[in-house]
Short mmCIF file of C-alpha atoms and ligand atoms in Angstrom, two decimals:
data_model
loop_
_atom_site.label_atom_id
_atom_site.label_comp_id
_atom_site.label_asym_id
_atom_site.label_seq_id
_atom_site.Cartn_x
_atom_site.Cartn_y
_atom_site.Cartn_z
CA SER A 1022 -107.15 -0.54 11.40
CA LEU A 1023 -103.67 -1.12 10.07
CA THR A 1024 -102.90 -4.83 9.89
CA GLN A 1025 -100.54 -5.74 12.72
CA GLY A 1026 -97.14 -6.43 11.21
CA ASP A 1027 -97.89 -4.38 8.12
CA PHE A 1028 -95.85 -1.42 9.31
CA LYS A 1029 -92.73 -0.94 11.39
CA VAL A 1030 -91.72 2.15 13.30
CA ALA A 1031 -89.61 2.77 16.40
CA ASP A 1032 -92.29 3.68 18.93
CA LEU A 1033 -96.01 4.26 18.38
CA SER A 1034 -96.30 6.19 21.63
CA LEU A 1035 -94.52 9.10 19.91
CA ALA A 1036 -97.56 9.58 17.65
CA ASP A 1037 -99.13 12.37 19.69
CA TYR A 1038 -95.93 14.44 19.58
CA GLY A 1039 -95.66 13.69 15.87
CA ARG A 1040 -99.25 14.77 15.25
CA LYS A 1041 -98.68 18.11 17.02
CA GLU A 1042 -95.64 18.81 14.87
CA ILE A 1043 -97.53 17.78 11.73
CA GLN A 1044 -100.24 20.30 12.63
CA LEU A 1045 -97.64 23.05 13.07
CA ALA A 1046 -96.05 22.06 9.76
CA GLU A 1047 -99.37 22.20 7.90
CA HIS A 1048 -99.56 25.93 8.53
CA GLU A 1049 -96.04 26.35 7.14
CA MET A 1050 -96.86 24.33 4.00
CA PRO A 1051 -99.39 26.54 2.20
CA GLY A 1052 -98.61 25.11 -1.25
CA LEU A 1053 -99.28 21.54 -0.23
CA MET A 1054 -102.37 22.44 1.80
CA SER A 1055 -103.85 24.49 -0.99
CA ILE A 1056 -103.38 21.59 -3.44
CA ARG A 1057 -105.01 19.36 -0.85
CA LYS A 1058 -108.01 21.71 -0.79
CA GLU A 1059 -108.14 22.12 -4.58
CA PHE A 1060 -108.34 18.38 -5.21
CA SER A 1061 -110.10 17.09 -2.10
CA ASP A 1062 -113.43 16.67 -3.91
CA SER A 1063 -112.20 15.39 -7.27
CA LYS A 1064 -109.64 13.04 -5.63
CA PRO A 1065 -107.53 12.54 -8.77
CA LEU A 1066 -105.34 9.90 -7.11
CA THR A 1067 -108.22 7.50 -6.47
CA GLY A 1068 -106.94 4.11 -7.55
CA ALA A 1069 -103.32 5.17 -7.23
CA ARG A 1070 -101.12 2.88 -5.15
CA VAL A 1071 -98.23 5.21 -4.32
CA MET A 1072 -95.03 3.75 -2.91
CA GLY A 1073 -92.87 6.47 -1.39
CA SER A 1074 -89.15 6.23 -0.68
CA LEU A 1075 -88.32 9.59 0.86
CA HIS A 1076 -86.97 10.77 4.25
CA MET A 1077 -89.77 10.03 6.77
CA THR A 1078 -89.91 13.47 8.39
CA VAL A 1079 -92.70 15.70 9.68
CA GLN A 1080 -92.80 17.49 6.29
CA THR A 1081 -93.08 14.17 4.48
CA ALA A 1082 -95.96 13.26 6.79
CA VAL A 1083 -97.85 16.27 5.42
CA LEU A 1084 -97.05 15.06 1.89
CA ILE A 1085 -98.27 11.54 2.66
CA GLU A 1086 -101.54 12.83 4.11
CA THR A 1087 -101.99 15.07 1.06
CA LEU A 1088 -101.63 12.03 -1.21
CA THR A 1089 -104.19 10.08 0.84
CA ALA A 1090 -106.55 13.09 0.89
CA LEU A 1091 -106.36 13.01 -2.92
CA GLY A 1092 -107.49 9.38 -2.90
CA ALA A 1093 -104.18 7.49 -3.02
CA ASP A 1094 -103.42 4.27 -1.20
CA VAL A 1095 -99.89 4.82 0.15
CA ARG A 1096 -97.01 2.74 1.54
CA TRP A 1097 -93.81 4.43 2.72
CA ALA A 1098 -90.14 3.88 3.53
CA SER A 1099 -87.35 6.34 4.19
CA CYS A 1100 -84.58 6.84 1.62
CA ASN A 1101 -81.81 7.08 4.19
CA ILE A 1102 -80.95 4.98 7.24
CA PHE A 1103 -80.61 8.02 9.53
CA SER A 1104 -83.22 10.48 8.28
CA THR A 1105 -86.45 9.23 9.83
CA GLN A 1106 -88.03 11.32 12.57
CA ASP A 1107 -89.53 8.61 14.73
CA HIS A 1108 -92.40 10.75 15.99
CA ALA A 1109 -93.42 11.59 12.41
CA ALA A 1110 -93.31 7.90 11.43
CA ALA A 1111 -95.42 6.99 14.48
CA ALA A 1112 -98.00 9.67 13.68
CA ILE A 1113 -98.27 8.42 10.09
CA ALA A 1114 -98.80 4.83 11.22
CA VAL A 1115 -101.38 5.85 13.84
CA GLY A 1116 -103.14 8.30 11.50
CA PRO A 1117 -105.24 11.32 12.53
CA ASP A 1118 -108.12 9.11 13.75
CA GLY A 1119 -106.23 6.19 15.28
CA THR A 1120 -104.52 5.60 18.61
CA PRO A 1121 -101.27 3.79 19.39
CA ASP A 1122 -103.41 0.79 20.41
CA ASN A 1123 -105.43 0.97 17.24
CA PRO A 1124 -103.26 2.41 14.46
CA GLN A 1125 -105.31 3.42 11.43
CA GLY A 1126 -102.86 5.33 9.29
CA VAL A 1127 -100.52 4.47 6.45
CA PRO A 1128 -98.21 1.42 6.37
CA VAL A 1129 -94.80 2.97 7.01
CA PHE A 1130 -91.52 1.11 7.41
CA ALA A 1131 -88.97 3.55 8.82
CA TRP A 1132 -86.99 4.32 11.92
CA LYS A 1133 -83.91 6.37 12.70
CA GLY A 1134 -80.76 4.24 12.62
CA GLU A 1135 -81.63 1.34 10.34
CA THR A 1136 -78.97 -1.17 9.33
CA LEU A 1137 -78.44 -1.59 5.58
CA GLU A 1138 -80.32 -4.92 5.74
CA GLU A 1139 -83.23 -3.23 7.51
CA TYR A 1140 -83.19 -0.32 5.08
CA TRP A 1141 -83.61 -2.57 2.04
CA TRP A 1142 -86.16 -4.71 3.87
CA CYS A 1143 -88.19 -1.54 4.53
CA THR A 1144 -87.94 -0.52 0.86
CA GLU A 1145 -89.13 -3.96 -0.23
CA GLN A 1146 -92.02 -3.92 2.28
CA ALA A 1147 -93.20 -0.55 1.00
CA LEU A 1148 -93.09 -1.93 -2.56
CA THR A 1149 -95.07 -5.05 -1.63
CA TRP A 1150 -98.83 -4.52 -1.80
CA PRO A 1151 -101.23 -6.91 -0.12
CA GLY A 1152 -103.42 -8.45 -2.84
CA GLN A 1153 -101.71 -6.55 -5.66
CA PRO A 1154 -98.59 -7.06 -7.78
CA GLY A 1155 -97.17 -3.86 -6.27
CA PRO A 1156 -97.59 -0.11 -6.45
CA ASN A 1157 -98.72 1.63 -9.62
CA MET A 1158 -96.82 4.84 -8.80
CA ILE A 1159 -93.43 5.48 -7.17
CA LEU A 1160 -92.44 8.69 -5.42
CA ASP A 1161 -88.68 8.42 -5.11
CA ASP A 1162 -85.81 10.38 -3.58
CA GLY A 1163 -82.42 9.27 -4.84
CA GLY A 1164 -83.81 6.44 -6.94
CA ASP A 1165 -83.39 3.46 -4.61
CA ALA A 1166 -86.97 2.18 -5.04
CA THR A 1167 -86.77 2.64 -8.80
CA MET A 1168 -83.38 0.89 -8.83
CA LEU A 1169 -84.69 -2.09 -6.84
CA VAL A 1170 -87.57 -2.64 -9.28
CA HIS A 1171 -85.26 -2.28 -12.31
CA LYS A 1172 -82.61 -4.64 -10.92
CA GLY A 1173 -85.35 -7.10 -9.95
CA VAL A 1174 -86.67 -7.13 -13.50
CA GLU A 1175 -83.15 -7.40 -14.96
CA PHE A 1176 -82.27 -10.41 -12.82
CA GLU A 1177 -85.66 -12.10 -13.37
CA LYS A 1178 -85.08 -11.84 -17.13
CA ALA A 1179 -81.62 -13.33 -16.70
CA GLY A 1180 -83.00 -16.01 -14.39
CA LYS A 1181 -80.56 -15.17 -11.61
CA ALA A 1182 -78.89 -12.38 -9.70
CA PRO A 1183 -75.10 -12.17 -9.44
CA ASP A 1184 -73.34 -13.69 -6.46
CA PRO A 1185 -73.57 -11.16 -3.59
CA SER A 1186 -69.97 -11.82 -2.62
CA THR A 1187 -68.90 -10.17 -5.89
CA ALA A 1188 -70.78 -6.90 -5.13
CA GLU A 1189 -68.76 -3.68 -5.42
CA SER A 1190 -70.07 -2.29 -2.12
CA ASP A 1191 -71.64 -3.46 1.16
CA GLU A 1192 -74.84 -1.78 0.15
CA PHE A 1193 -75.06 -3.55 -3.19
CA ARG A 1194 -74.28 -6.86 -1.51
CA VAL A 1195 -77.43 -6.39 0.58
CA VAL A 1196 -79.47 -5.57 -2.54
CA LEU A 1197 -78.20 -8.70 -4.28
CA GLN A 1198 -79.00 -10.86 -1.25
CA LEU A 1199 -82.52 -9.45 -1.20
CA LEU A 1200 -83.02 -10.04 -4.93
CA ASN A 1201 -81.62 -13.57 -4.78
CA ARG A 1202 -84.13 -14.34 -2.03
CA SER A 1203 -87.05 -12.79 -3.90
CA LEU A 1204 -86.07 -14.65 -7.10
CA ALA A 1205 -86.19 -17.93 -5.21
CA GLU A 1206 -89.52 -17.14 -3.52
CA SER A 1207 -91.35 -15.40 -6.33
CA PRO A 1208 -89.50 -15.43 -9.67
CA LYS A 1209 -91.79 -12.94 -11.41
CA LYS A 1210 -92.40 -10.51 -8.53
CA TRP A 1211 -90.57 -7.50 -9.95
CA THR A 1212 -91.59 -8.06 -13.58
CA GLU A 1213 -95.24 -8.16 -12.54
CA ALA A 1214 -94.81 -5.14 -10.29
CA ALA A 1215 -93.05 -3.09 -12.98
CA ALA A 1216 -95.81 -3.84 -15.52
CA GLU A 1217 -98.29 -2.03 -13.25
CA ILE A 1218 -96.18 1.07 -12.60
CA ARG A 1219 -97.41 4.13 -14.48
CA GLY A 1220 -94.45 6.22 -13.48
CA VAL A 1221 -92.06 7.64 -10.93
CA THR A 1222 -91.64 11.20 -9.70
CA GLU A 1223 -88.06 11.80 -8.55
CA GLU A 1224 -87.08 14.30 -5.90
CA THR A 1225 -83.34 14.83 -6.08
CA THR A 1226 -80.37 15.59 -8.35
CA THR A 1227 -78.74 12.21 -7.77
CA GLY A 1228 -81.93 10.24 -8.53
CA VAL A 1229 -82.54 12.32 -11.63
CA HIS A 1230 -79.01 11.51 -12.91
CA ARG A 1231 -79.82 7.81 -12.54
CA LEU A 1232 -83.09 8.21 -14.49
CA TYR A 1233 -81.47 10.01 -17.42
CA GLU A 1234 -78.76 7.34 -17.51
CA MET A 1235 -81.34 4.54 -17.61
CA HIS A 1236 -83.28 6.34 -20.31
CA ARG A 1237 -80.10 6.82 -22.38
CA ASP A 1238 -79.17 3.14 -22.20
CA GLY A 1239 -82.75 2.09 -23.00
CA SER A 1240 -83.44 0.33 -19.70
CA LEU A 1241 -86.02 2.71 -18.20
CA LEU A 1242 -89.22 0.70 -17.69
CA PHE A 1243 -91.73 3.50 -17.02
CA PRO A 1244 -91.98 7.29 -17.48
CA ALA A 1245 -90.52 9.64 -14.92
CA ILE A 1246 -91.02 13.23 -13.89
CA ASN A 1247 -87.88 15.01 -12.79
CA VAL A 1248 -89.23 17.03 -9.88
CA ASN A 1249 -85.77 18.22 -8.87
CA ASP A 1250 -85.42 20.47 -11.89
CA SER A 1251 -88.63 22.36 -11.31
CA VAL A 1252 -87.29 25.81 -10.51
CA THR A 1253 -89.41 25.86 -7.36
CA LYS A 1254 -87.58 22.71 -6.22
CA SER A 1255 -83.84 22.87 -6.94
CA LYS A 1256 -83.51 26.65 -6.71
CA PHE A 1257 -85.31 26.62 -3.35
CA ASP A 1258 -85.00 23.30 -1.47
CA ASN A 1259 -81.44 22.52 -2.59
CA LYS A 1260 -80.31 26.08 -1.93
CA TYR A 1261 -82.39 27.72 0.80
CA GLY A 1262 -83.19 24.39 2.44
CA CYS A 1263 -79.48 23.58 2.85
CA ARG A 1264 -78.80 27.17 3.91
CA HIS A 1265 -81.04 26.40 6.88
CA SER A 1266 -80.28 22.77 7.65
CA LEU A 1267 -76.51 22.58 7.10
CA VAL A 1268 -75.56 24.71 10.09
CA ASP A 1269 -78.43 23.18 12.04
CA GLY A 1270 -76.79 19.77 11.55
CA ILE A 1271 -73.29 21.00 12.44
CA ASN A 1272 -74.60 22.79 15.53
CA ARG A 1273 -76.65 19.89 16.86
CA ALA A 1274 -73.79 17.50 16.20
CA THR A 1275 -70.88 19.48 17.60
CA ASP A 1276 -71.98 22.89 18.90
CA VAL A 1277 -68.65 24.36 17.76
CA LEU A 1278 -68.51 28.06 17.10
CA ILE A 1279 -68.55 28.37 13.31
CA GLY A 1280 -67.58 32.06 13.21
CA GLY A 1281 -63.95 32.63 12.34
CA LYS A 1282 -63.36 29.03 11.30
CA VAL A 1283 -62.23 28.09 7.82
CA ALA A 1284 -64.92 26.02 6.11
CA LEU A 1285 -64.33 24.19 2.85
CA VAL A 1286 -67.42 23.57 0.73
CA CYS A 1287 -66.78 21.05 -2.06
CA GLY A 1288 -69.11 21.81 -4.97
CA TYR A 1289 -70.88 25.07 -5.77
CA GLY A 1290 -74.08 23.83 -7.40
CA ASP A 1291 -77.47 24.55 -5.83
CA VAL A 1292 -76.67 22.73 -2.60
CA GLY A 1293 -73.15 24.16 -2.41
CA LYS A 1294 -74.47 27.71 -2.87
CA GLY A 1295 -76.86 27.28 0.05
CA CYS A 1296 -74.19 25.67 2.24
CA ALA A 1297 -71.57 28.35 1.54
CA GLU A 1298 -74.05 31.09 2.38
CA SER A 1299 -75.11 29.29 5.51
CA LEU A 1300 -71.55 29.03 6.81
CA ARG A 1301 -70.73 32.60 5.80
CA GLY A 1302 -73.84 33.72 7.68
CA GLN A 1303 -72.25 32.30 10.83
CA GLY A 1304 -69.03 34.19 10.14
CA ALA A 1305 -66.98 31.32 8.79
CA ARG A 1306 -64.30 32.08 6.22
CA VAL A 1307 -65.64 29.95 3.39
CA VAL A 1308 -63.52 28.41 0.65
CA VAL A 1309 -65.11 26.57 -2.27
CA THR A 1310 -63.83 23.80 -4.55
CA GLU A 1311 -65.28 23.24 -8.01
CA VAL A 1312 -64.54 21.40 -11.24
CA ASP A 1313 -66.94 23.47 -13.35
CA PRO A 1314 -65.44 26.82 -14.43
CA ILE A 1315 -68.87 28.47 -14.47
CA CYS A 1316 -69.65 27.50 -10.87
CA ALA A 1317 -66.08 28.35 -9.81
CA LEU A 1318 -66.47 31.81 -11.32
CA GLN A 1319 -69.85 32.21 -9.64
CA ALA A 1320 -68.28 31.34 -6.28
CA ALA A 1321 -65.49 33.84 -6.83
CA MET A 1322 -67.95 36.57 -7.85
CA ASP A 1323 -70.02 35.78 -4.76
CA GLY A 1324 -66.91 36.57 -2.75
CA TYR A 1325 -65.58 33.15 -1.86
CA GLN A 1326 -62.01 32.03 -2.25
CA VAL A 1327 -61.92 29.12 -4.69
CA SER A 1328 -59.19 26.60 -4.11
CA THR A 1329 -58.57 22.87 -4.13
CA LEU A 1330 -58.96 20.27 -1.43
CA GLU A 1331 -55.28 19.53 -1.81
CA ASP A 1332 -54.40 23.12 -0.91
CA MET A 1333 -56.90 23.46 1.93
CA VAL A 1334 -56.87 20.04 3.56
CA GLU A 1335 -54.36 20.94 6.28
CA THR A 1336 -55.89 24.32 7.17
CA ALA A 1337 -59.68 24.01 7.01
CA ASP A 1338 -61.63 23.40 10.22
CA ILE A 1339 -64.89 22.24 8.64
CA PHE A 1340 -65.32 20.18 5.44
CA VAL A 1341 -68.66 19.80 3.69
CA THR A 1342 -69.16 17.79 0.48
CA THR A 1343 -72.09 18.83 -1.73
CA THR A 1344 -71.15 17.38 -5.11
CA GLY A 1345 -73.32 14.30 -5.70
CA ASN A 1346 -70.02 12.85 -6.94
CA LYS A 1347 -67.82 10.16 -5.41
CA ASP A 1348 -64.35 10.09 -3.82
CA ILE A 1349 -64.30 13.79 -2.92
CA ILE A 1350 -62.54 13.38 0.44
CA LYS A 1351 -60.30 10.34 0.55
CA ALA A 1352 -58.81 8.55 3.53
CA ALA A 1353 -55.37 10.01 2.82
CA ASP A 1354 -56.93 13.50 2.94
CA MET A 1355 -58.50 12.85 6.34
CA ALA A 1356 -55.13 11.67 7.61
CA ARG A 1357 -53.73 15.14 6.80
CA MET A 1358 -56.50 17.20 8.44
CA LYS A 1359 -56.13 19.33 11.57
CA HIS A 1360 -56.93 17.91 15.00
CA GLN A 1361 -60.72 17.97 15.51
CA ALA A 1362 -61.50 18.95 11.96
CA ILE A 1363 -65.20 18.34 11.26
CA VAL A 1364 -66.07 16.31 8.17
CA GLY A 1365 -69.58 15.99 6.81
CA ASN A 1366 -71.49 15.34 3.62
CA ILE A 1367 -74.80 16.81 2.50
CA GLY A 1368 -74.91 15.17 -0.95
CA HIS A 1369 -77.33 12.28 -1.43
CA PHE A 1370 -75.07 9.25 -1.08
CA ASP A 1371 -72.29 8.35 1.33
CA ASN A 1372 -69.61 7.80 -1.30
CA GLU A 1373 -68.42 11.44 -1.30
CA ILE A 1374 -66.28 10.70 1.75
CA ASP A 1375 -64.25 7.49 1.72
CA MET A 1376 -65.46 5.98 4.99
CA ALA A 1377 -64.33 2.46 4.08
CA GLY A 1378 -60.84 3.79 3.35
CA LEU A 1379 -60.80 5.65 6.67
CA ALA A 1380 -61.77 2.51 8.57
CA ALA A 1381 -59.03 0.59 6.77
CA ILE A 1382 -56.19 2.87 7.95
CA PRO A 1383 -54.04 0.70 10.21
CA GLY A 1384 -54.41 1.70 13.87
CA VAL A 1385 -57.29 4.15 13.36
CA VAL A 1386 -59.92 4.02 16.15
CA ARG A 1387 -63.58 4.98 15.80
CA ASP A 1388 -65.44 6.15 18.89
CA GLU A 1389 -69.09 7.15 19.21
CA VAL A 1390 -69.66 10.52 20.90
CA LYS A 1391 -73.40 10.14 20.36
CA PRO A 1392 -75.46 8.63 17.55
CA GLN A 1393 -74.36 10.06 14.18
CA VAL A 1394 -71.28 11.78 15.70
CA HIS A 1395 -68.00 9.86 15.72
CA THR A 1396 -64.40 10.70 16.36
CA TRP A 1397 -61.74 8.88 14.41
CA THR A 1398 -58.36 8.84 16.16
CA PHE A 1399 -55.24 8.30 14.11
CA PRO A 1400 -52.18 6.45 15.44
CA ASP A 1401 -50.44 9.79 16.19
CA GLY A 1402 -53.34 10.83 18.49
CA LYS A 1403 -54.99 13.27 16.11
CA LYS A 1404 -58.79 13.05 15.96
CA ILE A 1405 -61.26 14.11 13.32
CA ILE A 1406 -65.04 14.34 13.82
CA VAL A 1407 -67.19 12.64 11.18
CA LEU A 1408 -70.90 13.44 11.02
CA SER A 1409 -73.60 10.87 10.18
CA GLU A 1410 -70.98 8.33 9.08
CA GLY A 1411 -70.62 10.30 5.84
CA ARG A 1412 -74.35 10.27 5.04
CA LEU A 1413 -76.34 13.44 4.57
CA LEU A 1414 -75.72 15.35 7.76
CA ASN A 1415 -78.64 17.76 7.61
CA LEU A 1416 -81.03 14.84 7.96
CA GLY A 1417 -78.79 12.63 10.08
CA ASN A 1418 -77.72 15.25 12.64
CA ALA A 1419 -80.71 17.60 12.39
CA THR A 1420 -84.24 17.39 11.01
CA GLY A 1421 -83.61 18.27 7.36
CA HIS A 1422 -85.20 21.19 5.60
CA PRO A 1423 -87.96 23.21 7.25
CA SER A 1424 -91.60 22.97 6.22
CA PHE A 1425 -91.95 26.09 4.12
CA VAL A 1426 -89.28 25.13 1.62
CA MET A 1427 -90.47 21.52 1.51
CA SER A 1428 -93.96 22.79 0.71
CA ASN A 1429 -92.52 23.94 -2.64
CA SER A 1430 -90.80 20.62 -3.33
CA PHE A 1431 -93.78 18.52 -2.29
CA ALA A 1432 -96.32 20.65 -4.16
CA ASN A 1433 -94.27 19.77 -7.26
CA GLN A 1434 -94.26 16.11 -6.20
CA THR A 1435 -98.03 16.02 -5.76
CA ILE A 1436 -98.71 17.74 -9.08
CA ALA A 1437 -96.27 15.35 -10.79
CA GLN A 1438 -98.03 12.33 -9.26
CA ILE A 1439 -101.39 13.62 -10.53
CA GLU A 1440 -99.93 14.21 -14.02
CA LEU A 1441 -98.43 10.74 -14.45
CA PHE A 1442 -101.31 8.90 -12.82
CA THR A 1443 -104.17 10.65 -14.58
CA LYS A 1444 -102.64 11.20 -18.05
CA PRO A 1445 -100.55 8.10 -18.80
CA GLU A 1446 -101.23 8.48 -22.55
CA GLU A 1447 -99.44 11.86 -22.53
CA TYR A 1448 -96.29 10.40 -21.00
CA PRO A 1449 -94.63 7.64 -23.04
CA ILE A 1450 -91.43 6.35 -21.41
CA ASP A 1451 -89.09 9.31 -21.03
CA VAL A 1452 -87.92 11.71 -18.30
CA TYR A 1453 -90.06 14.87 -18.15
CA ARG A 1454 -90.12 18.14 -16.28
CA LEU A 1455 -93.31 19.84 -15.18
CA PRO A 1456 -94.40 22.66 -17.50
CA LYS A 1457 -93.46 26.20 -16.54
CA HIS A 1458 -97.02 27.25 -15.71
CA LEU A 1459 -97.18 24.61 -12.97
CA ASP A 1460 -93.80 25.71 -11.63
CA GLU A 1461 -95.12 29.27 -11.46
CA LYS A 1462 -98.29 27.98 -9.81
CA VAL A 1463 -96.23 26.39 -7.03
CA ALA A 1464 -94.42 29.68 -6.41
CA ARG A 1465 -97.68 31.61 -6.47
CA LEU A 1466 -99.13 29.39 -3.74
CA HIS A 1467 -96.37 30.54 -1.39
CA LEU A 1468 -96.52 34.30 -1.89
CA ASP A 1469 -99.39 35.26 0.41
CA ALA A 1470 -97.82 33.59 3.41
CA LEU A 1471 -94.79 35.86 3.03
CA GLY A 1472 -96.80 39.01 2.35
CA VAL A 1473 -95.47 39.24 -1.19
CA LYS A 1474 -97.31 41.68 -3.44
CA LEU A 1475 -96.92 40.74 -7.08
CA THR A 1476 -97.01 43.35 -9.84
CA THR A 1477 -99.41 42.63 -12.71
CA LEU A 1478 -98.28 43.24 -16.29
CA THR A 1479 -100.40 45.54 -18.40
CA LYS A 1480 -101.54 44.03 -21.69
CA GLU A 1481 -99.22 46.44 -23.52
CA GLN A 1482 -96.23 45.40 -21.38
CA ALA A 1483 -97.04 41.72 -21.84
CA ASP A 1484 -97.22 42.17 -25.61
CA TYR A 1485 -93.99 44.16 -25.59
CA ILE A 1486 -92.00 41.35 -23.92
CA GLY A 1487 -94.00 38.65 -25.68
CA VAL A 1488 -95.60 36.79 -22.75
CA PRO A 1489 -99.23 36.26 -21.71
CA VAL A 1490 -100.42 38.57 -18.89
CA GLU A 1491 -101.05 35.50 -16.71
CA GLY A 1492 -97.71 33.83 -17.55
CA PRO A 1493 -95.66 31.77 -18.06
CA TYR A 1494 -93.15 34.61 -17.90
CA LYS A 1495 -89.94 32.92 -18.94
CA SER A 1496 -88.76 30.61 -21.68
CA ASP A 1497 -87.76 27.06 -20.71
CA HIS A 1498 -84.07 27.88 -21.09
CA TYR A 1499 -84.16 30.78 -18.62
CA ARG A 1500 -81.96 29.89 -15.64
CA TYR A 1501 -83.12 32.07 -12.74
P1 NAI B 628 -75.46 20.31 -8.70
O1 NAI B 628 -75.18 19.48 -9.88
O2 NAI B 628 -76.21 21.60 -8.84
O3 NAI B 628 -74.10 20.66 -7.91
C1 NAI B 628 -73.04 19.79 -7.70
C2 NAI B 628 -71.76 20.57 -7.99
O4 NAI B 628 -70.64 19.79 -7.60
C3 NAI B 628 -71.59 20.89 -9.48
O5 NAI B 628 -71.47 22.29 -9.67
C4 NAI B 628 -70.33 20.13 -9.88
O6 NAI B 628 -69.57 20.83 -10.86
C5 NAI B 628 -69.61 20.03 -8.55
N1 NAI B 628 -68.62 18.93 -8.51
C6 NAI B 628 -68.69 17.69 -9.07
N2 NAI B 628 -67.58 16.98 -8.81
C7 NAI B 628 -66.79 17.79 -8.05
C8 NAI B 628 -65.51 17.62 -7.47
N3 NAI B 628 -64.81 16.49 -7.64
N4 NAI B 628 -65.01 18.64 -6.73
C9 NAI B 628 -65.69 19.81 -6.58
N5 NAI B 628 -66.91 20.02 -7.13
C10 NAI B 628 -67.45 19.02 -7.85
O7 NAI B 628 -76.25 19.36 -7.69
P2 NAI B 628 -77.07 19.83 -6.38
O8 NAI B 628 -78.49 20.01 -6.75
O9 NAI B 628 -76.32 20.90 -5.72
O10 NAI B 628 -77.03 18.48 -5.52
C11 NAI B 628 -75.80 17.99 -4.97
C12 NAI B 628 -76.10 16.72 -4.15
O11 NAI B 628 -76.92 17.05 -3.03
C13 NAI B 628 -76.87 15.65 -4.91
O12 NAI B 628 -76.43 14.39 -4.47
C14 NAI B 628 -78.30 15.86 -4.47
O13 NAI B 628 -79.10 14.73 -4.66
C15 NAI B 628 -78.10 16.23 -3.02
N6 NAI B 628 -79.14 17.00 -2.35
C16 NAI B 628 -79.16 16.92 -0.98
C17 NAI B 628 -80.07 17.63 -0.24
C18 NAI B 628 -80.08 17.50 1.23
O14 NAI B 628 -81.03 17.96 1.86
N7 NAI B 628 -79.10 16.93 1.85
C19 NAI B 628 -81.05 18.52 -0.88
C20 NAI B 628 -80.92 18.57 -2.32
C21 NAI B 628 -80.00 17.85 -3.01
#
């Protein structure tokens, strides 16, 4: 049984519904299920205490149960206040053999619509192991769990955390409050936890940026695998995943007809490419903004007009930020938009759209249409529609990426966990990518399900292009 109080979800009675959707998802996740089968006897994660901070969806439930099937002891939190699917969280807490009255699954701390205080409490609970200093592995998405451990260690070394009232954002104020409390209660908690951690596997572009930064400034405390930059992750999840879930989010939130509308996509990286295609598929006239001349040229060659926010702000009907950068749409921009313009972000953090600046406009009124859909009315009567309060709309307004694409991402995650946990001596502190042959393995695991017939190189052909018959087929610098 799960210890009462050692998990927190919205409603355990949703577990049966969650379990049914998990079973449907398993069939759509052939990569993950085949890894589960490959390692179910050897159980390479035996002894691993994996803390996960990643959107608590149905797909993530299949990941969690793969990690436990491989022997891991797991605790979980979501990495976004709006992204949890409550039925998936309930099913994970109850487990395949438990009942809502007798939950026997994994300690999970996640529900849809957490406050910032609750969000960081959940993250801390998932990092706190009964009878142990903490986890020995982190599986992160966006780097919040990794950040909390690092800040904890930094402030324990200094003997105190800064005054929360000096924090640069509401979110960081909450983190500082939490760390001040933990310093008072247990002054070595994070140092002792960090000493046990063999490594972190990071899911997304934004989290990976944070890891490289920490490594550059010498503060990274344990090795990391950059899962995002496996080809079978960023060139699939970021692109094809968003191609599916962006319009899903806009439709569920607003049900506006997208065809014929002018949609502005800010950023034409992997996510931006998927989003632009998704909107074009619905018949929108898509305009792209970029700072990088290569991506701008790509957008133009793909047939999109490339312009600036400044030029488009008064004419576009739908705005989507995909940059992973901050201050993309500012309050003054929103003030200039058309009546009922739709504004949403699909990048990892909520600083792409200046929500605080919007709220600070004198006379502006926020009204909830339904959870995660708000109108903001300006003093002149004009309204704009903001999705998921500026947080990632595909997970806030819809259910995120579908199973098949997440099977690629999570197969990479599982392999990365096995690598770092079982071969710590091969991974001194640094940020690594998985080797090409494992990337190709992940792709291979998904071919049969789509009826793909692969051509086999002859030995002569392989020699001619200088690759082994069985791969890897490309050099590390090949860009796909
Ligand atoms: P990327 O680095 O491939 O693309 C971002 C693009 O934005 C770059 O081409 C960059 O030049 C451009 N950019 C930066 N500042 C800009 C500005 N001021 N104006 C216009 N363009 C600008 O990154 P990727 O992989 O596309 O990820 C983007 C964000 O989406 C990240 O925060 C990532 O973590 C997140 N993400 C979200 C997912 C979701 O399901 N919601 C899935 C995968 C990633």
